[in-house]
CSV table of C-alpha atoms in Angstrom, one decimal:
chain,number,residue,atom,x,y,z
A,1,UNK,CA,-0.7,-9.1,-19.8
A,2,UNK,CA,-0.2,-12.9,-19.7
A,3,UNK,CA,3.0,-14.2,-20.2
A,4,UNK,CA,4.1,-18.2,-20.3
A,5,UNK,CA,7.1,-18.4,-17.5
A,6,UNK,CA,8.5,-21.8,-17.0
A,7,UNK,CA,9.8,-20.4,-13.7
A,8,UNK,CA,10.4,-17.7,-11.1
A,9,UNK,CA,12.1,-15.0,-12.4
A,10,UNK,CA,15.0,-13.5,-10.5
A,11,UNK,CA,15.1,-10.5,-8.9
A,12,UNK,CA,17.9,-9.4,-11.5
A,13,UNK,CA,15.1,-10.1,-14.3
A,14,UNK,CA,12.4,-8.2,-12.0
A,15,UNK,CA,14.3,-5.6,-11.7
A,16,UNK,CA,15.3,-5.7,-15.9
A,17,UNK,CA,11.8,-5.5,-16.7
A,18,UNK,CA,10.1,-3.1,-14.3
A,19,UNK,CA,13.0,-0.7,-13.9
A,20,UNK,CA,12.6,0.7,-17.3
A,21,UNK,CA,8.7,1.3,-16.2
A,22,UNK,CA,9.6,2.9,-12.9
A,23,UNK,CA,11.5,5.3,-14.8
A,24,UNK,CA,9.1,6.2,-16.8
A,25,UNK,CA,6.4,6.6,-14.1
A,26,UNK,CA,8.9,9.1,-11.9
A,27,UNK,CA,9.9,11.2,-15.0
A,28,UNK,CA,5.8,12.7,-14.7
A,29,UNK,CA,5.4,11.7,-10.5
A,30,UNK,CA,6.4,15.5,-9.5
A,31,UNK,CA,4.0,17.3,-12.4
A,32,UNK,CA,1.3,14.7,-11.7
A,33,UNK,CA,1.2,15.6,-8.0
A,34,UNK,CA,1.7,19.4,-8.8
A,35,UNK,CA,-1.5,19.4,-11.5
A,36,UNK,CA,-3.3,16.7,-9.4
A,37,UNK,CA,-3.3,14.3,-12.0
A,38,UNK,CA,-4.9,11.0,-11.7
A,39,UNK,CA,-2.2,8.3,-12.3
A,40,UNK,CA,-4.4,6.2,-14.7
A,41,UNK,CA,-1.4,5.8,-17.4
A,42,UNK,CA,1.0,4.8,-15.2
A,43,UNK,CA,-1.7,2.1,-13.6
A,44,UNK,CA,-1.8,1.3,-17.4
A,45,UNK,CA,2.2,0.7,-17.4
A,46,UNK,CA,1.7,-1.3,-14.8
A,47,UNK,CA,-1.3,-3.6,-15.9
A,48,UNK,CA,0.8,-3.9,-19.6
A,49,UNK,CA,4.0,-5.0,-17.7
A,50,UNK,CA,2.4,-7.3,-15.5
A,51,UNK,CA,2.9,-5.9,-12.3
A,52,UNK,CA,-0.3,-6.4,-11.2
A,53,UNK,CA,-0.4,-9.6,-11.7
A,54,UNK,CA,3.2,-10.3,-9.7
A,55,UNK,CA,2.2,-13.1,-7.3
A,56,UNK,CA,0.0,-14.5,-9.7
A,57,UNK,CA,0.9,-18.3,-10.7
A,58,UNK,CA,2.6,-18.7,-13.9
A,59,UNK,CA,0.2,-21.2,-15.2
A,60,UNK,CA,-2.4,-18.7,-14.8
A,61,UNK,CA,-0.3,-16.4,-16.4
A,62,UNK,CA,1.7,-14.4,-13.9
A,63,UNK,CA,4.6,-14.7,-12.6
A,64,UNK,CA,4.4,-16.3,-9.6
A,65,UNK,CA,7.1,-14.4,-7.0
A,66,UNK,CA,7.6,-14.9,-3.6
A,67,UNK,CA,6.7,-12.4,-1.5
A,68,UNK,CA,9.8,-10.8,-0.4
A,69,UNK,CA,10.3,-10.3,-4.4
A,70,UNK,CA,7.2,-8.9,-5.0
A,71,UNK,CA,7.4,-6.2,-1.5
A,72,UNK,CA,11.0,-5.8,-3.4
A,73,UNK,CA,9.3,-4.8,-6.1
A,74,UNK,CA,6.9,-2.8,-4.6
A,75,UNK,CA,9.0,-0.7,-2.8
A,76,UNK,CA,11.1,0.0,-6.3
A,77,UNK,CA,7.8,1.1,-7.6
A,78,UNK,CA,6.9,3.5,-4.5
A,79,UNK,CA,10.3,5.2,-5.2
A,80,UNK,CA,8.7,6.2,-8.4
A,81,UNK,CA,5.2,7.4,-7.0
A,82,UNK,CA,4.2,6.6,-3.9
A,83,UNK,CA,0.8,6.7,-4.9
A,84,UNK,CA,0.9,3.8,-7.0
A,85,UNK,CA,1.1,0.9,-4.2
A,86,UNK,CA,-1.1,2.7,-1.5
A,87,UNK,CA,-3.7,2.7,-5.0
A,88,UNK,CA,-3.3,-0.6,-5.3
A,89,UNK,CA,-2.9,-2.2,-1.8
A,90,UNK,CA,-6.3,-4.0,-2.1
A,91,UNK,CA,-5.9,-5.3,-5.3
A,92,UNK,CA,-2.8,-7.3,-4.2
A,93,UNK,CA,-5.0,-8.5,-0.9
A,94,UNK,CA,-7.7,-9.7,-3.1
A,95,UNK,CA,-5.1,-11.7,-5.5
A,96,UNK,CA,-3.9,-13.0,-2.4
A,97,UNK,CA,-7.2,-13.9,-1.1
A,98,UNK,CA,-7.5,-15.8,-3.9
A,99,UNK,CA,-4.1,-17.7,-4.1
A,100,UNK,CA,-5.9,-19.0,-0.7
A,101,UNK,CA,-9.0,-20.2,-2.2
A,102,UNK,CA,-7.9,-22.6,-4.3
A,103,UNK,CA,-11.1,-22.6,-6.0
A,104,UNK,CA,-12.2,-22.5,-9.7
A,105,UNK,CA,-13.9,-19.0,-8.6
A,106,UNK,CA,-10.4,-17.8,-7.7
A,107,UNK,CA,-8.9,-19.3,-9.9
A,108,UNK,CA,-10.6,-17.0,-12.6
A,109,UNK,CA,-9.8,-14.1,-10.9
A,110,UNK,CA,-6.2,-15.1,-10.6
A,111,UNK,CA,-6.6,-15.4,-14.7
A,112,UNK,CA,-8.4,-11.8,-15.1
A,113,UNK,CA,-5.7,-10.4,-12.7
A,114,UNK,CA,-2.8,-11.7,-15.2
A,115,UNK,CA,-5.0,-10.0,-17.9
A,116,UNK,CA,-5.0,-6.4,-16.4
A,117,UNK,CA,-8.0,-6.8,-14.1
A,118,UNK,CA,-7.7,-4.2,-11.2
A,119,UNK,CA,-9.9,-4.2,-8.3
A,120,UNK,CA,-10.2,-1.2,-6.0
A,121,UNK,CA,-11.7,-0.9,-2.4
A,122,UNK,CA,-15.4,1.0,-0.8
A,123,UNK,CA,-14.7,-0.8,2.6
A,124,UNK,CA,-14.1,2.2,5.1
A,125,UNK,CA,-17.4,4.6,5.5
A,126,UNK,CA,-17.8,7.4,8.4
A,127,UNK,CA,-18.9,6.0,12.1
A,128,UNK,CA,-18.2,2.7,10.9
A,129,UNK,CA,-14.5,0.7,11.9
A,130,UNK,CA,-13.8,-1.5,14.7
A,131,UNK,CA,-16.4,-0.4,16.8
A,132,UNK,CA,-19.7,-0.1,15.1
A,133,UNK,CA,-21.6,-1.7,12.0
A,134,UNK,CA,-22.0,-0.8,8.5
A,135,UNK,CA,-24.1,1.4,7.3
A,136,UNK,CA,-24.1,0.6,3.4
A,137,UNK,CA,-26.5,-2.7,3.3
A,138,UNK,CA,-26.7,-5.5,1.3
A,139,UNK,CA,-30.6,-7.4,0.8
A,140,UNK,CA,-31.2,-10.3,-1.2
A,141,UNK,CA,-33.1,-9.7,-4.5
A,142,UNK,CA,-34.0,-11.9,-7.1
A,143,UNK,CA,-30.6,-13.0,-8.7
A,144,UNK,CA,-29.2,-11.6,-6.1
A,145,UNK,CA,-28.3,-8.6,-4.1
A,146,UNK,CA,-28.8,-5.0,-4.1
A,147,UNK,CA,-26.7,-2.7,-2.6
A,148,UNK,CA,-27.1,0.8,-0.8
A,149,UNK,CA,-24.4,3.2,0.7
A,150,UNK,CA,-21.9,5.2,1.1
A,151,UNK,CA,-17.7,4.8,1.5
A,152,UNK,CA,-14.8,7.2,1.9
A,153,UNK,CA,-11.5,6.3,1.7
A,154,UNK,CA,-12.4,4.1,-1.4
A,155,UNK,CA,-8.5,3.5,-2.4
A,156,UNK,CA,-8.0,3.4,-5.7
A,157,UNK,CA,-11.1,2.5,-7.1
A,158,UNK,CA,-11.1,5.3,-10.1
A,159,UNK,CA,-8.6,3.0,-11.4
A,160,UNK,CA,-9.8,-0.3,-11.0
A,161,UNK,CA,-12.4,-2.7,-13.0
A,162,UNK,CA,-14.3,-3.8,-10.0
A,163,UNK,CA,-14.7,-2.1,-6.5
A,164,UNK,CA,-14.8,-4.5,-3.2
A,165,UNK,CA,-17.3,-4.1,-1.1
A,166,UNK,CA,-18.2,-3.8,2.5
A,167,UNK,CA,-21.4,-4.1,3.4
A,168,UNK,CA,-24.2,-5.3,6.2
A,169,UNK,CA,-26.6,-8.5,5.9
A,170,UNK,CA,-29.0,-8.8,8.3
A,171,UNK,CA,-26.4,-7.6,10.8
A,172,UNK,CA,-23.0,-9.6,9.4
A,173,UNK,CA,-20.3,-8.1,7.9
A,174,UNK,CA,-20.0,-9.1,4.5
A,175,UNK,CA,-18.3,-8.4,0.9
A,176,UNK,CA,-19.2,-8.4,-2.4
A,177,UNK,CA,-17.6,-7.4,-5.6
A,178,UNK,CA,-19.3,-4.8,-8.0
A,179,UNK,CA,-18.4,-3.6,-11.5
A,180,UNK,CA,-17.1,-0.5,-11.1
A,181,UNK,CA,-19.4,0.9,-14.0
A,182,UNK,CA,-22.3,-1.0,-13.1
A,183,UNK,CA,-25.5,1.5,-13.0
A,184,UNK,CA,-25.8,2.8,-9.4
A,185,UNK,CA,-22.0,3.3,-9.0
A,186,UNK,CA,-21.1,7.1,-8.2
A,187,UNK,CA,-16.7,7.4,-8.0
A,188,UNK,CA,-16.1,10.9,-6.3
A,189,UNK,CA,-12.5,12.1,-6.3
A,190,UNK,CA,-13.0,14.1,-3.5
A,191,UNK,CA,-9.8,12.8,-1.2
A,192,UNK,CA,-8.8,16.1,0.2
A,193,UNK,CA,-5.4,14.8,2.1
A,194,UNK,CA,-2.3,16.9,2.0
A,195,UNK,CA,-0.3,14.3,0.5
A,196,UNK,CA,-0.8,11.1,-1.4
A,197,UNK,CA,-3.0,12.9,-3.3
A,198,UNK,CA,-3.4,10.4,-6.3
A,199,UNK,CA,-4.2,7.6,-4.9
A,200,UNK,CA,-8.1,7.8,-5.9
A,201,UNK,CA,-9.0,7.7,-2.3
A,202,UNK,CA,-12.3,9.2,-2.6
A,203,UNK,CA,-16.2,8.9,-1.8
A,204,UNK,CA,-17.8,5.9,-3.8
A,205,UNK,CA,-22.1,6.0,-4.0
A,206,UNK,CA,-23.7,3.0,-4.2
A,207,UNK,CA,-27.7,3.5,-4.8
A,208,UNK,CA,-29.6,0.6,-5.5
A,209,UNK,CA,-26.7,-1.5,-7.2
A,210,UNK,CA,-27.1,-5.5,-8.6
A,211,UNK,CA,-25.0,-7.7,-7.4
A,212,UNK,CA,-25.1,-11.0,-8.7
A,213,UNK,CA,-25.2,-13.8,-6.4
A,214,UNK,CA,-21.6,-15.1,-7.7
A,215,UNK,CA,-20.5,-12.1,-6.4
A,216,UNK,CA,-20.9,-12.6,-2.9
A,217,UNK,CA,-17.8,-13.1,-1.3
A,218,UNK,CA,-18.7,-13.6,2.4
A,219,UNK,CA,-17.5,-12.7,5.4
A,220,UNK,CA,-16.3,-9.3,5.5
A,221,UNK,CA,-12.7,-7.5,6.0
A,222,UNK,CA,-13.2,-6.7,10.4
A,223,UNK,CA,-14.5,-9.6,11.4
A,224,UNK,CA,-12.8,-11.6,14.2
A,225,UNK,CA,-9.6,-13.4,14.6
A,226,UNK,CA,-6.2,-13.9,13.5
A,227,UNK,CA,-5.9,-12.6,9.8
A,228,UNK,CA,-3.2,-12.3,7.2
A,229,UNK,CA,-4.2,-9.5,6.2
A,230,UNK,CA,-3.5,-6.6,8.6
A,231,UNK,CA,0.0,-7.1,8.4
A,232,UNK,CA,-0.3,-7.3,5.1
A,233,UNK,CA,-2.2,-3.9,3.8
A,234,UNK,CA,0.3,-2.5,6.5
A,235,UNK,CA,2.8,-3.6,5.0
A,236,UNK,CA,2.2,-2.2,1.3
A,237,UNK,CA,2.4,1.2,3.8
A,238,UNK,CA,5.8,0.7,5.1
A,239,UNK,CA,6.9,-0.4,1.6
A,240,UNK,CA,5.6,2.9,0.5
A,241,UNK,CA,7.2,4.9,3.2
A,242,UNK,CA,10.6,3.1,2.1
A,243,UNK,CA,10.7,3.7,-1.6
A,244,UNK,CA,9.9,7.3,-0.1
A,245,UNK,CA,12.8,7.3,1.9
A,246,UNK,CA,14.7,6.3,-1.0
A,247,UNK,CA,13.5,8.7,-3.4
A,248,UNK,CA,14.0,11.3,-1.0
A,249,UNK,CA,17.7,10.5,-1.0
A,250,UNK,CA,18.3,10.3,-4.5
A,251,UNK,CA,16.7,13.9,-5.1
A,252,UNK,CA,18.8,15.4,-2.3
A,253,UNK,CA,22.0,13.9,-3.9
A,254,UNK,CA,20.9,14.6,-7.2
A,255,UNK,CA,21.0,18.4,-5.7
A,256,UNK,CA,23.9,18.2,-3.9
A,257,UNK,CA,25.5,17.2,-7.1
A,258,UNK,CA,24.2,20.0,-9.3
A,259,UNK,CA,25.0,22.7,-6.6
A,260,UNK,CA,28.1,25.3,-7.2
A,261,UNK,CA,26.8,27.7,-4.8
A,262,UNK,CA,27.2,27.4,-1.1
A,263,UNK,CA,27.4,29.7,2.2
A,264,UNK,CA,30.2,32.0,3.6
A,265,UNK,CA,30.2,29.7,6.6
A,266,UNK,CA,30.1,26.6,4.6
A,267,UNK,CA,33.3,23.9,5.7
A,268,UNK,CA,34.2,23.5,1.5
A,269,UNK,CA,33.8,25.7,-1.5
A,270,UNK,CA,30.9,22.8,-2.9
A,271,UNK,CA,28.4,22.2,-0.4
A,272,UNK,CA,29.2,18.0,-2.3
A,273,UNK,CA,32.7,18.4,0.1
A,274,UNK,CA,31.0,19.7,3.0
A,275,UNK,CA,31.2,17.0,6.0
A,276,UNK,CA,27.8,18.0,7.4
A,277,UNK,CA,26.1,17.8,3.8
A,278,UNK,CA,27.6,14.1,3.6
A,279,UNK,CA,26.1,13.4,6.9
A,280,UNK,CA,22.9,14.6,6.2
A,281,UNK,CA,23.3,12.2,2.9
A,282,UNK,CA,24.3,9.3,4.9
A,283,UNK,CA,21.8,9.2,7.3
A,284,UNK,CA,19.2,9.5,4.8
A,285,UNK,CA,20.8,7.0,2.6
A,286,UNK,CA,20.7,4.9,5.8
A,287,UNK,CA,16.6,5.3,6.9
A,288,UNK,CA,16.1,4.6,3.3
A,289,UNK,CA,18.1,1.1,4.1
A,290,UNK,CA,16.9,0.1,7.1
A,291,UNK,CA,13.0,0.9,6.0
A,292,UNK,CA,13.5,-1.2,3.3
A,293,UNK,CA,15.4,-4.3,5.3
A,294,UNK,CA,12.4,-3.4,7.5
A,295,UNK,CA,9.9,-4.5,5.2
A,296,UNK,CA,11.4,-7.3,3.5
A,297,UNK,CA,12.0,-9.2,7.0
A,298,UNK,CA,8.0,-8.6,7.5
A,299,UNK,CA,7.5,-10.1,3.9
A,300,UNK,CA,9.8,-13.0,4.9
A,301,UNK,CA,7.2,-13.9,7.6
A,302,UNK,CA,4.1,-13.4,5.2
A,303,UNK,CA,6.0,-15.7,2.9
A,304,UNK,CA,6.1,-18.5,5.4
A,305,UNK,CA,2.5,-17.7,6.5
A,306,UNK,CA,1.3,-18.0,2.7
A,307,UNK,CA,3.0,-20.8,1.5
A,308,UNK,CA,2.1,-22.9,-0.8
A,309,UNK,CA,-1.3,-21.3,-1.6
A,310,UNK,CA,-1.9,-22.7,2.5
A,311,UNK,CA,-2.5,-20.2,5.3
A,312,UNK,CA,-0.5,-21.5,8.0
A,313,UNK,CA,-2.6,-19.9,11.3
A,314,UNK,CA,0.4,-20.6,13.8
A,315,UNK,CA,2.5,-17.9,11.7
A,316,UNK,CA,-0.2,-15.3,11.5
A,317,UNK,CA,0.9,-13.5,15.7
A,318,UNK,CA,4.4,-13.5,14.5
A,319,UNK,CA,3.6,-11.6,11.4
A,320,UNK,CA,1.2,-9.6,13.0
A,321,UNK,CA,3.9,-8.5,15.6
A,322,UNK,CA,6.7,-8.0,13.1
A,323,UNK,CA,4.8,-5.2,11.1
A,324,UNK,CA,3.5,-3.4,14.7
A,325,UNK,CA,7.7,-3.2,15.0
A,326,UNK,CA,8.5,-2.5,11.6
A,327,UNK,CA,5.9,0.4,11.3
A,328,UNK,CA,6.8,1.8,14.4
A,329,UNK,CA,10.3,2.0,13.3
A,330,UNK,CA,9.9,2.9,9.6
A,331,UNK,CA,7.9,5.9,10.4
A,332,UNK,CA,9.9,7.9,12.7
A,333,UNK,CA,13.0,7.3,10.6
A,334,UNK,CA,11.3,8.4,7.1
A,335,UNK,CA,10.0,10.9,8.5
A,336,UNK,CA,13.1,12.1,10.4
A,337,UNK,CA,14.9,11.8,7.1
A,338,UNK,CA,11.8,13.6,5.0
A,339,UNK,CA,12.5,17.1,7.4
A,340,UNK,CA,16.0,16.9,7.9
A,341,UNK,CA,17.2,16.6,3.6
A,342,UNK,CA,16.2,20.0,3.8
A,343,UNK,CA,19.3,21.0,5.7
A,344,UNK,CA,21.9,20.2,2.8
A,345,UNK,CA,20.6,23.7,1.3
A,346,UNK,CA,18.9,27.5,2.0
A,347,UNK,CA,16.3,28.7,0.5
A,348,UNK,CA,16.4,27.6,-3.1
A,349,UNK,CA,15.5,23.9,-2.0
A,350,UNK,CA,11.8,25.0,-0.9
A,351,UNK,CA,11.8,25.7,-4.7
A,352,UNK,CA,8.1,24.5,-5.0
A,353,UNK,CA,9.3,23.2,-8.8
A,354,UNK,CA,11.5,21.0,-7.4
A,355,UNK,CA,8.7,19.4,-5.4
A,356,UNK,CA,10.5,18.1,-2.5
A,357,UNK,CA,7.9,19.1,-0.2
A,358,UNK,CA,6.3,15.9,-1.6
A,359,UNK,CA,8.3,13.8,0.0
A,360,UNK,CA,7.2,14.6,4.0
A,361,UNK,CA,3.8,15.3,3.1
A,362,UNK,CA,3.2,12.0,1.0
A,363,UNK,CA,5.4,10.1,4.2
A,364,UNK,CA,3.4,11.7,6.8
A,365,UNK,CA,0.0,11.1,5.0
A,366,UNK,CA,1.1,7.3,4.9
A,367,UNK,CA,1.9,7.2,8.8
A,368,UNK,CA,-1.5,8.2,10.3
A,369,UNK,CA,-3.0,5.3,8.2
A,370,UNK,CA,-3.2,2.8,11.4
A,371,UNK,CA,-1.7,5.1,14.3
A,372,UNK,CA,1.9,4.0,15.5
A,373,UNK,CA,0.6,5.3,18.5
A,374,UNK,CA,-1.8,2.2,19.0
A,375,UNK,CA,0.3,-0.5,18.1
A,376,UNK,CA,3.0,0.4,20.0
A,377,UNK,CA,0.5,0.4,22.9
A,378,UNK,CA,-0.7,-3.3,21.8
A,379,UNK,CA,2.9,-4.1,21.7
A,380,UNK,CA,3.5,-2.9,25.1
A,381,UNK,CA,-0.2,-4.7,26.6
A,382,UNK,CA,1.0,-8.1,24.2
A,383,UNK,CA,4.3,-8.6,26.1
A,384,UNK,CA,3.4,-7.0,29.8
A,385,UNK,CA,-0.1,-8.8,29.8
A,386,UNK,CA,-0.7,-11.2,27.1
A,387,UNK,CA,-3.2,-9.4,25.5
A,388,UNK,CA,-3.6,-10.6,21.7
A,389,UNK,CA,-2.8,-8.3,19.1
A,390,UNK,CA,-5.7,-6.4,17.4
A,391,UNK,CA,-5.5,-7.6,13.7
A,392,UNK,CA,-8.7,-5.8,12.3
A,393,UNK,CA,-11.3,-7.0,14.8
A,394,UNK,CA,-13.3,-5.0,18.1
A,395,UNK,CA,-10.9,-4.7,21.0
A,396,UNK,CA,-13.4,-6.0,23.0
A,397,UNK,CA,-13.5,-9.1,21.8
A,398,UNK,CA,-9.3,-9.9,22.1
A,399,UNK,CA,-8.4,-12.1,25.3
A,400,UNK,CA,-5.8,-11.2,27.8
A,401,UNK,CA,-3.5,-14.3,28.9
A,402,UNK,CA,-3.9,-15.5,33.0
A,403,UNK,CA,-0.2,-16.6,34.3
């Protein structure tokens, strides 16, 4: 979709056009996660509205929102399938990558991301992370590159037009994009999680693949220092676990609401007027809030750290630091609130129809992603010791302060 803004739109006009979308993306969510249904037409929704192409600037054809609007956004769609923004998460990286460019090569992606173009992810692949090299191997050819491996985790590449690569040459991490049907390509939906089952997260076989040599990207997603971008694909994460949240709470009151049956030892004849019922609403009403406010004091950071198509280094530990926090906090209250809407009801809750099992499992699935257990330890080593923050590199190779 292009479009031919003259400005910003509002978040009164975001919300005005994408609403009607979300709706129609959560009216299938619970029988596309029952039947394990790839989301490809609500990724279609999406491309025709123009979500895709959010922070894309208008004269390319997007519509060119700050940050904050766009995690606003983002969190609005996650509400509606969770799915959706973890299966997209590197496609917004990449546009942002090249909002940072500021080159006519990135400039033509920014145009083909206002047209629909959707690019996915083969980056993670087993024995290789922050300790360790790649496996999958790019050598020069003539015209270019060919590419061997294999990925897991390949996020949302059965949706997308073109698949991001990670890859070794001659012992540097680089990355390259591919076509996603270019001959060689094997997509495997084989992601065998217990919850955010849609998100296309599954094994992608590259055997003997051309790459062109436009297609080289360079250095690769891991190497070292400061980067945007950790806080950023952590980010999409907590924005996830927030639209969770809220979803969460607008299905338990949606229950609540319908219910004329309640318990002999109930404190009101509708389990609606029961005090403890309205607590257990309030408090999930509140994680809901606070994940959200969360995430959209993160994405005021990122927005002072991207600004103006610049990335301003001396922001990049403060952004860093403010998603550690946020994630630490957004998890144990989603989650919190995932077990406990449970309690408004008995047995007829766990209705497996009703699908509100979902809602913990797809939460808890999102958590893992980048323990909270490690960051809050970096947390504790960056203010007792002055050790840097991880971003995506080698622990080895951070630096610890001297007083």
């Amino acid at each position: 979709m292009t479009t031919s803004l003259t400005r910003t739109p509002s978040d009164t006009e975001l919300d005005a056009t994408f609403g009607p979308v979300y709706a129609r993306i959560a009216e299938g969510a619970v029988e596309r996660e029952r039947g394990r249904v790839l989301a490809h037409a609500p990724i279609a929704l999406l491309k025709e509205a123009g979500f895709t192409a959010l922070r894309v600037p208008a004269e390319f054809g997007g519509s060119e929102v700050s940050v904050r609007q766009f995690f606003r956004q983002l969190i609005n769609l996650a509400a509606a399938d969770s799915n959706l923004p973890q299966a997209l998460r590197v496609h917004f990286l990449f546009v942002e990558d090249q909002l940072l460019a500021k080159s006519a090569t990135g400039d033509a992606w920014l145009r083909a991301a206002a047209g629909g173009t959707v690019i996915g992810n083969a980056i993670t692949e087993p024995g290789a992370g922050s300790v360790g090299g790649y496996q999958t191997t790019l050598t020069p050819s003539e015209g270019g590159y060919r590419l061997n491996g294999t990925k897991f985790y390949s996020t949302g590449t059965l949706y997308a037009d073109h698949i991001l690569v990670a890859a070794d040459l001659d012992g540097e991490r680089v990355s390259v994009l591919v076509d996603a049907d270019s001959p060689g390509v094997e997509k495997v939906d084989d992601w065998n999680g217990f919850g955010q089952r849609l998100t296309a997260s599954g094994t992608t076989v590259f055997t003997d693949v051309h790459v062109p040599a436009d297609r080289y990207l360079g250095a690769g997603y891991g190497a070292p220092g400061p980067t945007y971008a950790t806080s950023y694909l952590q980010l999409v994460q907590l924005a996830g676990l927030a639209g969770i949240a809220q979803r969460a709470t607008d299905d338990t009151v949606a229950w609540v609401q319908a219910r004329t049956r309640t318990f002999s030892h109930a404190a009101a004849d509708l389990q609606r007027d029961d005090p403890l019922v309205q607590q257990v609403i309030g408090r999930l009403s509140s994680a809901a809030f606070t994940a959200k406010q969360a995430v959209l004091a993160v994405a005021d950071i990122l927005d002072e750290a991207l600004a103006g198509r610049t990335l301003h280094e001396d922001v990049l530990p403060e952004a860093e630091l403010a998603a550690a926090h946020a994630q630490i906090a957004a998890i144990d209250l989603v989650l919190k609130a995932t077990t406990d809407l449970f309690e408004v009801g008995g047995a007829s809750i766990v209705d497996a129809e009703l699908g509100l099992d979902r809602h913990w499992r797809n939460a808890r699935t999102l958590a893992v992603h980048n323990p909270a257990i490690q960051k809050a330890r970096a947390i504790g080593d960056l203010l007792l010791n002055g050790t840097e923050l991880p971003y995506a590199w080698n622990a080895g190779s951070r630096t610890t302060r001297t007083n």
